[in-house]
Coordinates of C-alpha atoms and ligand atoms in Angstrom, one line a residue:
M175 CA 183.4 33.2 -152.7
R176 CA 183.3 36.9 -151.5
M177 CA 181.2 39.6 -152.8
Y178 CA 184.0 41.9 -152.3
D179 CA 186.0 40.2 -154.9
L180 CA 183.0 40.1 -157.2
I181 CA 182.7 43.9 -157.2
R182 CA 186.4 44.4 -157.5
K183 CA 186.3 42.0 -160.7
K184 CA 183.4 44.0 -162.2
K185 CA 185.0 47.1 -161.4
N186 CA 188.4 46.2 -163.2
G187 CA 186.1 45.2 -166.2
E188 CA 186.3 41.4 -165.9
E189 CA 183.4 39.0 -166.6
L190 CA 181.6 37.5 -163.7
T191 CA 181.0 33.6 -164.2
T192 CA 177.6 31.8 -164.0
E193 CA 178.6 30.6 -160.4
E194 CA 179.5 34.0 -159.3
I195 CA 176.4 35.5 -160.6
R196 CA 174.1 33.0 -158.8
Y197 CA 176.0 33.4 -155.6
M198 CA 175.5 37.3 -155.8
I199 CA 171.7 37.2 -156.3
E200 CA 171.0 34.2 -154.0
G201 CA 173.0 36.1 -151.3
F202 CA 171.3 39.3 -152.0
T203 CA 167.7 37.6 -151.8
E204 CA 168.5 35.8 -148.6
G205 CA 169.9 39.3 -147.2
E206 CA 173.3 37.8 -146.8
V207 CA 174.8 40.2 -149.3
P208 CA 173.9 43.9 -148.1
D209 CA 172.4 46.6 -150.0
Y210 CA 175.8 48.6 -150.0
Q211 CA 177.7 45.9 -151.9
M212 CA 174.8 45.5 -154.3
S213 CA 174.8 49.1 -154.8
A214 CA 178.3 48.9 -155.6
M215 CA 177.9 46.0 -157.9
T216 CA 175.4 47.8 -159.9
M217 CA 177.3 51.0 -160.1
A218 CA 180.3 49.0 -161.6
I219 CA 178.0 47.2 -164.1
C220 CA 176.8 50.8 -165.1
F221 CA 180.5 51.6 -165.9
R222 CA 181.7 48.3 -167.4
G223 CA 178.5 46.8 -168.7
M224 CA 177.8 43.0 -169.0
S225 CA 178.2 40.5 -171.7
K226 CA 175.4 38.8 -173.4
R227 CA 176.3 35.9 -171.5
E228 CA 176.4 37.6 -168.1
T229 CA 172.9 39.1 -168.7
L230 CA 171.5 35.9 -169.1
D231 CA 172.7 34.6 -166.3
L232 CA 171.5 37.5 -164.2
T233 CA 168.3 37.0 -165.7
L234 CA 168.1 33.5 -164.9
A235 CA 169.4 33.7 -161.5
M236 CA 166.6 36.5 -160.9
R237 CA 163.9 34.4 -162.4
D238 CA 164.8 31.6 -159.8
S239 CA 164.8 33.5 -156.8
G240 CA 161.2 33.2 -156.3
D241 CA 158.2 30.9 -158.1
V242 CA 158.3 29.9 -161.7
L243 CA 154.8 29.3 -162.7
D244 CA 153.9 26.1 -164.3
L245 CA 151.2 26.7 -166.9
S246 CA 151.2 23.4 -168.4
A247 CA 147.7 22.8 -167.0
I248 CA 146.5 25.2 -169.8
E249 CA 145.9 24.2 -173.3
G250 CA 147.7 25.4 -176.4
I251 CA 150.5 27.7 -176.9
K252 CA 150.6 30.7 -174.3
V253 CA 152.1 33.8 -175.7
D254 CA 152.5 36.8 -173.3
K255 CA 152.9 40.2 -174.1
H256 CA 154.6 43.0 -172.4
S257 CA 154.9 46.8 -172.9
T258 CA 157.8 48.9 -171.6
G259 CA 155.1 51.5 -170.8
G260 CA 153.6 54.6 -172.3
V261 CA 151.0 57.1 -172.2
G262 CA 147.8 56.1 -173.5
D263 CA 148.7 52.5 -173.7
K264 CA 145.6 50.5 -173.6
T265 CA 146.7 47.8 -175.9
S266 CA 146.3 45.1 -173.8
L267 CA 142.4 45.8 -173.5
A268 CA 141.9 45.7 -177.1
L269 CA 144.7 43.1 -178.2
T270 CA 143.8 40.3 -175.4
P271 CA 139.9 39.5 -176.7
I272 CA 141.2 39.7 -180.1
V273 CA 143.7 37.0 -179.9
A274 CA 141.8 34.9 -177.4
A275 CA 138.6 35.1 -179.8
L276 CA 141.0 33.5 -182.1
G277 CA 141.7 30.5 -179.7
V278 CA 145.0 31.7 -178.5
P279 CA 145.1 31.4 -174.7
V280 CA 146.1 34.4 -172.7
A281 CA 147.3 33.8 -169.1
K282 CA 148.3 37.1 -168.3
M283 CA 150.1 39.1 -165.2
S284 CA 149.6 42.8 -165.4
G285 CA 150.5 45.7 -163.1
R286 CA 148.7 48.9 -161.9
G287 CA 150.0 52.4 -163.0
L288 CA 152.6 54.1 -161.2
G289 CA 153.6 57.8 -162.1
H290 CA 153.0 59.0 -165.5
T291 CA 152.1 55.7 -167.0
G292 CA 148.9 53.7 -166.5
G293 CA 148.2 50.1 -165.7
T294 CA 145.9 47.4 -167.2
I295 CA 144.6 46.4 -163.6
D296 CA 143.5 50.2 -163.1
K297 CA 141.7 50.1 -166.3
L298 CA 139.9 46.9 -165.8
E299 CA 138.7 47.9 -162.6
C300 CA 136.5 50.5 -164.5
F301 CA 134.2 47.5 -164.8
P302 CA 132.3 47.6 -161.4
G303 CA 133.3 44.7 -159.0
F304 CA 136.1 43.4 -161.5
T305 CA 139.0 41.8 -159.4
T306 CA 142.4 40.2 -160.4
E307 CA 142.6 38.6 -156.8
I308 CA 141.5 35.3 -158.4
S309 CA 142.8 31.6 -157.0
E310 CA 145.3 30.1 -159.2
E311 CA 142.5 27.5 -159.8
T312 CA 140.1 30.0 -161.2
F313 CA 142.9 31.5 -163.1
V314 CA 143.6 28.0 -165.0
K315 CA 140.0 27.3 -165.4
N316 CA 139.1 30.8 -166.9
V317 CA 141.9 30.4 -169.5
N318 CA 140.8 26.6 -170.6
C319 CA 137.3 28.0 -170.6
I320 CA 137.0 31.2 -171.7
G321 CA 140.4 31.8 -173.1
I322 CA 141.4 34.9 -171.0
A323 CA 142.6 35.6 -167.2
I324 CA 144.5 38.4 -166.0
A325 CA 146.0 38.5 -162.4
G326 CA 147.9 40.8 -160.5
Q327 CA 151.9 39.7 -160.0
T328 CA 152.3 37.2 -157.5
A329 CA 154.2 38.5 -154.2
N330 CA 156.9 35.8 -154.8
L331 CA 157.8 36.4 -158.5
A332 CA 161.1 37.2 -158.8
P333 CA 161.7 38.8 -155.4
A334 CA 165.5 39.5 -156.2
D335 CA 164.3 41.9 -159.1
K336 CA 161.8 43.6 -156.6
K337 CA 164.9 44.4 -154.3
L338 CA 167.1 45.2 -157.0
Y339 CA 165.0 47.3 -158.7
A340 CA 164.2 49.5 -155.3
L341 CA 167.8 49.8 -154.9
R342 CA 168.6 50.9 -158.4
D343 CA 166.0 53.3 -158.0
V344 CA 167.7 55.3 -155.2
T345 CA 171.2 54.9 -156.6
A346 CA 170.9 56.1 -159.9
T347 CA 171.7 52.8 -161.6
V348 CA 168.1 52.4 -163.5
D349 CA 169.2 53.2 -166.7
Q350 CA 171.6 50.3 -167.7
M351 CA 170.7 48.2 -170.5
S352 CA 171.5 44.7 -169.1
L353 CA 170.0 45.7 -165.8
I354 CA 166.8 46.8 -167.6
A355 CA 166.4 43.9 -169.8
S356 CA 167.2 41.2 -167.1
S357 CA 164.6 43.2 -164.9
I358 CA 161.7 42.8 -167.3
M359 CA 162.8 39.4 -168.8
C360 CA 163.1 37.6 -165.3
K361 CA 159.6 38.4 -164.6
K362 CA 158.2 37.5 -168.2
L363 CA 160.3 34.1 -167.7
A364 CA 159.1 33.5 -164.4
S365 CA 155.3 34.0 -165.7
G366 CA 155.5 30.5 -167.4
S367 CA 154.2 31.7 -170.8
D368 CA 155.7 29.5 -174.2
A369 CA 156.4 32.9 -176.1
I370 CA 156.8 36.6 -175.4
V371 CA 156.1 39.5 -177.5
L372 CA 157.5 42.9 -176.6
D373 CA 156.1 46.5 -177.3
V374 CA 159.2 48.5 -176.6
K375 CA 158.4 52.2 -176.7
T376 CA 160.6 54.8 -178.2
G377 CA 160.5 58.7 -177.9
N378 CA 159.9 61.4 -175.4
G379 CA 157.2 59.7 -173.5
A380 CA 159.2 56.5 -173.3
F381 CA 161.8 54.8 -170.9
M382 CA 164.0 55.0 -173.6
K383 CA 164.2 58.3 -175.5
R384 CA 166.3 57.5 -178.3
M385 CA 165.8 55.1 -181.0
E386 CA 169.3 53.5 -181.0
D387 CA 168.7 52.6 -177.3
S388 CA 165.3 51.4 -177.9
V389 CA 166.8 49.1 -180.3
A390 CA 169.5 48.0 -178.3
L391 CA 167.0 47.1 -175.2
A392 CA 164.8 45.3 -177.6
E393 CA 167.6 43.4 -179.2
E394 CA 168.9 42.4 -175.7
M395 CA 165.5 41.3 -174.4
V396 CA 164.8 39.1 -177.8
S397 CA 168.3 37.5 -177.3
I398 CA 167.6 36.7 -173.5
G399 CA 164.0 35.2 -174.1
T400 CA 165.6 33.2 -177.1
L401 CA 168.7 32.0 -175.2
A402 CA 166.1 30.9 -172.4
G403 CA 164.2 28.7 -175.0
K404 CA 161.2 31.1 -175.6
K405 CA 160.2 32.4 -179.0
T406 CA 160.5 36.1 -178.5
A407 CA 160.3 39.2 -180.8
A408 CA 159.8 42.7 -180.2
V409 CA 158.1 45.8 -182.0
I410 CA 159.5 49.3 -181.5
T411 CA 156.5 51.8 -181.3
D412 CA 156.6 55.3 -181.5
M413 CA 156.1 57.5 -178.0
D414 CA 156.8 60.8 -179.3
Q415 CA 153.1 61.4 -178.4
P416 CA 150.5 59.5 -176.5
L417 CA 148.9 56.4 -178.1
G418 CA 145.5 56.9 -179.6
Y419 CA 143.3 60.0 -178.3
A420 CA 142.4 59.0 -174.9
I421 CA 144.5 59.3 -171.7
G422 CA 143.0 58.3 -168.2
N423 CA 141.6 55.0 -167.3
S424 CA 137.7 55.0 -168.1
L425 CA 138.5 57.2 -171.3
E426 CA 141.0 54.8 -172.5
V427 CA 138.6 51.7 -171.9
A428 CA 136.0 53.4 -174.0
E429 CA 138.6 53.8 -176.8
A430 CA 139.5 50.3 -176.4
I431 CA 135.9 49.1 -176.7
D432 CA 135.4 51.6 -179.8
T433 CA 138.4 49.6 -181.4
L434 CA 136.7 46.5 -180.8
N435 CA 133.6 47.9 -182.7
G436 CA 135.6 48.4 -185.6
H437 CA 136.6 52.2 -185.2
G438 CA 139.2 53.5 -182.7
P439 CA 142.3 55.5 -183.8
K440 CA 144.6 54.4 -186.4
D441 CA 147.6 54.4 -184.7
F442 CA 146.5 52.6 -181.6
K443 CA 144.9 49.9 -184.1
E444 CA 148.2 49.4 -185.8
V445 CA 149.6 48.6 -182.5
V446 CA 147.4 46.2 -181.6
F447 CA 147.6 44.5 -184.8
A448 CA 151.4 44.3 -185.2
L449 CA 151.4 42.6 -181.5
G450 CA 148.6 40.8 -182.5
S451 CA 150.0 39.3 -185.7
L452 CA 153.3 38.0 -183.8
M453 CA 151.1 36.6 -181.1
L454 CA 149.2 34.7 -183.9
Q455 CA 152.1 33.5 -185.5
F456 CA 153.9 32.3 -182.3
A457 CA 150.8 30.4 -181.3
N458 CA 150.8 28.9 -184.8
R459 CA 147.4 30.4 -185.5
A460 CA 148.5 32.5 -188.6
Q461 CA 151.0 31.5 -191.3
N462 CA 152.2 35.4 -191.9
E463 CA 151.0 38.9 -191.1
E464 CA 148.4 39.2 -194.0
E465 CA 146.7 36.0 -192.5
A466 CA 146.9 37.2 -188.9
I467 CA 145.4 40.8 -189.9
R468 CA 142.5 39.0 -191.9
L469 CA 141.7 36.8 -188.7
M470 CA 141.6 40.2 -186.4
E471 CA 139.7 42.0 -188.8
G472 CA 137.1 38.9 -188.8
V473 CA 136.6 39.0 -185.0
I474 CA 136.2 42.7 -184.6
A475 CA 133.7 42.5 -187.7
D476 CA 131.8 39.7 -186.3
G477 CA 131.5 41.2 -182.7
S478 CA 133.4 38.1 -181.2
A479 CA 136.3 40.3 -179.8
R480 CA 133.9 42.4 -177.9
K481 CA 131.8 39.3 -176.8
K482 CA 135.1 37.8 -175.5
L483 CA 136.1 40.9 -173.6
A484 CA 132.6 40.9 -171.9
E485 CA 133.0 37.2 -171.1
F486 CA 136.3 37.8 -169.3
V487 CA 135.1 40.7 -167.5
L488 CA 132.2 38.6 -166.2
A489 CA 134.3 35.6 -165.3
Q490 CA 136.6 38.0 -163.0
G491 CA 133.8 39.3 -161.1
G492 CA 132.8 42.7 -163.3
D493 CA 129.8 44.1 -164.8
A494 CA 129.9 43.7 -168.4
A495 CA 127.4 46.0 -169.4
P496 CA 129.6 48.9 -170.2
V497 CA 131.1 46.7 -172.7
F498 CA 128.1 47.0 -175.0
D499 CA 127.1 50.5 -173.6
P500 CA 130.4 52.4 -172.7
S501 CA 128.3 55.5 -171.3
L502 CA 127.9 53.4 -168.3
L503 CA 131.7 53.8 -167.6
P504 CA 132.9 56.1 -164.7
V505 CA 132.2 59.7 -166.1
A506 CA 134.0 63.1 -164.7
K507 CA 131.6 65.7 -163.7
M508 CA 133.3 68.5 -166.0
Q509 CA 134.9 69.1 -169.1
M510 CA 137.4 72.1 -170.2
E511 CA 138.8 72.7 -173.5
V512 CA 142.5 73.4 -173.8
I513 CA 142.9 76.0 -176.7
A514 CA 145.6 76.3 -179.3
P515 CA 147.4 79.6 -178.4
T516 CA 148.9 79.8 -182.0
D517 CA 148.4 78.7 -185.6
G518 CA 151.0 76.1 -187.0
Y519 CA 151.4 72.0 -187.3
V520 CA 151.9 70.0 -184.2
H521 CA 155.6 68.6 -184.3
R522 CA 155.4 66.7 -180.8
I523 CA 153.2 66.0 -177.9
L524 CA 155.4 65.5 -174.7
A525 CA 153.9 62.4 -173.8
E526 CA 155.1 62.3 -170.4
E527 CA 153.7 66.0 -169.5
I528 CA 150.2 64.7 -170.9
G529 CA 150.6 61.8 -168.5
I530 CA 151.6 64.0 -165.5
A531 CA 148.7 66.3 -166.4
C532 CA 146.3 63.1 -166.1
M533 CA 147.9 62.3 -162.7
T534 CA 147.5 66.0 -161.6
L535 CA 143.7 65.5 -162.2
G536 CA 143.7 62.4 -160.2
G537 CA 143.9 59.6 -162.6
G538 CA 147.3 58.4 -161.8
R539 CA 149.2 57.4 -158.7
E540 CA 152.2 59.3 -157.1
T541 CA 152.8 56.7 -154.7
K542 CA 152.0 52.9 -154.7
E543 CA 149.4 53.9 -152.0
S544 CA 147.6 56.6 -153.5
S545 CA 143.8 55.9 -154.6
I546 CA 143.0 57.2 -158.3
D547 CA 139.8 58.7 -159.8
L548 CA 138.9 56.4 -162.6
S549 CA 136.6 59.0 -164.4
V550 CA 139.4 61.8 -165.0
G551 CA 141.6 62.0 -168.2
I552 CA 142.4 63.9 -171.3
V553 CA 141.2 63.3 -174.9
L554 CA 143.4 64.9 -177.7
K555 CA 142.1 66.4 -180.5
K556 CA 145.1 67.2 -182.4
K557 CA 147.9 64.8 -182.9
N558 CA 151.3 65.1 -184.4
G559 CA 151.5 66.3 -188.1
D560 CA 147.9 67.8 -187.7
F561 CA 147.5 71.4 -188.5
V562 CA 145.7 73.7 -185.8
K563 CA 144.5 77.3 -185.7
A564 CA 144.9 79.6 -182.8
G565 CA 141.6 79.2 -180.8
E566 CA 140.8 75.6 -182.0
T567 CA 140.5 72.8 -179.4
L568 CA 143.7 71.0 -178.7
A569 CA 142.2 68.7 -176.2
V570 CA 139.4 68.0 -173.7
I571 CA 140.2 67.7 -170.0
H572 CA 137.5 65.4 -168.2
G573 CA 137.8 66.4 -164.4
N574 CA 136.0 66.8 -160.9
E575 CA 138.0 69.4 -159.6
L576 CA 138.3 72.8 -161.3
T577 CA 141.7 73.9 -159.9
K578 CA 143.3 70.6 -160.8
M579 CA 141.8 70.8 -164.1
A580 CA 143.1 74.2 -164.7
Q581 CA 146.7 73.1 -163.6
A582 CA 146.4 70.3 -166.0
R583 CA 145.4 72.7 -168.6
E584 CA 148.8 74.5 -168.2
R585 CA 150.8 71.4 -168.6
I586 CA 148.9 70.4 -171.8
V587 CA 149.2 73.7 -173.6
G588 CA 153.0 73.4 -172.6
A589 CA 153.3 69.7 -174.1
Y590 CA 152.3 70.7 -177.5
E591 CA 155.2 71.8 -179.7
I592 CA 153.4 73.7 -182.5
S593 CA 155.5 75.1 -185.5
S594 CA 154.7 76.8 -188.7
E595 CA 156.7 74.1 -190.4
Q596 CA 154.7 71.3 -192.0
I597 CA 156.0 68.0 -191.0
E598 CA 155.2 64.5 -191.9
K599 CA 153.2 62.2 -189.8
K600 CA 155.5 59.5 -188.4
P601 CA 154.7 55.9 -188.5
V602 CA 153.9 54.6 -185.1
I603 CA 155.4 51.0 -186.0
C604 CA 159.1 51.8 -186.0
R605 CA 160.8 48.5 -186.3
Y606 CA 160.6 45.0 -185.5
V607 CA 163.3 42.9 -183.8
G608 CA 163.5 39.2 -183.9
R609 CA 160.5 38.8 -186.3
H610 CA 161.8 36.5 -188.8
D611 CA 162.7 33.7 -186.1
F612 CA 159.4 31.9 -186.0
Ligands
URA917 N1 160.7 47.8 -166.0 C1 161.1 47.1 -165.1 O1 160.5 45.9 -164.8 N2 162.6 47.0 -164.9 C2 163.4 47.9 -165.1 O2 164.5 47.9 -165.0 C3 162.6 49.0 -166.0 C4 161.3 48.8 -166.4

């Protein structure tokens, strides 16, 4: 078999066989297929696409390029959750203790934030001492004893994807549906869970800006998961504005705790409940959405979800006191208001711009090596559909450096699209894919 022939085949619009895809991915992982040939192949895939069968084969070949975790030592049905990434997306912080408090084991790998989107690990590090660097033994023990463990992604998880993503990033071949779906799903399949729930964001702050592309991506991923033998479903959620009101690590943790205390923003709670409902049904803990919501409301009302978060933080070396007193979380030195320049209704809040404003404050990473300031961020005071008067506060910036705060203020004003025309508030839950396949 020669890589040259496979590139030509794909360039001519033909399907690659299972063996050819395995040969290509194994060769690429080993360094036998050079970057220039793999780049030519990804570009050919961009122009010619891949069938469902080819996409599944690519996913499975990338999954098998490294470690495939065995979670069989963990009792119960393990359901993983993945978000395609958004601004203000602190969902895992509230969702995981809620489902764990209901007896569904959470054995999760999470990442750090990069660019304008945040990451769960950074947020959890707002609890002093918290670490995701725990041994496999501790990971399994914690899930079995307290119901949750969250670790960083292991170095040898889907190494083919790591190499391929780096190549796609510099050859303008990231935005191809089969390549995105296989890249996300190979890591989910290698992480060893029994079922997968996906939060696919749609809108200006999402990877997929248009609803039809988000639906296509969700369908592709649900199809891969199902064909690979895992129960899989997706919820498509709105990212035409940040989720909730808080953006920035410490502020987002406080908002998640507020939600576990029975308050919290409506849109955020709806996303948590939509995903939680699927997780509980996949784990056979609830028969239907109605029962799932009743159970989730129950563990919030009786405080057991909040207690579960504290147990989890403590078990991974963190100080859990901020769970009960969020004023102990890192706090920025200064606050600055962002004032509405005009009267009108908020039509859109460019989520990506808000994410970049947070990064400007020091709350996000420009490169993987950058260090971040956990205390800074933005709290929105107006969201889509709200009426605002000129001079009213649109948002409050929490920062430690005045020049950075002034730069962030410019961006936030620019991110708000205000119009005299009244608009309906859009629902945050846009669509389900694969929900009825329990
Ligand atoms: N996230 C991934 O892991 N891979 C992609 O290709 C896109 C988003």
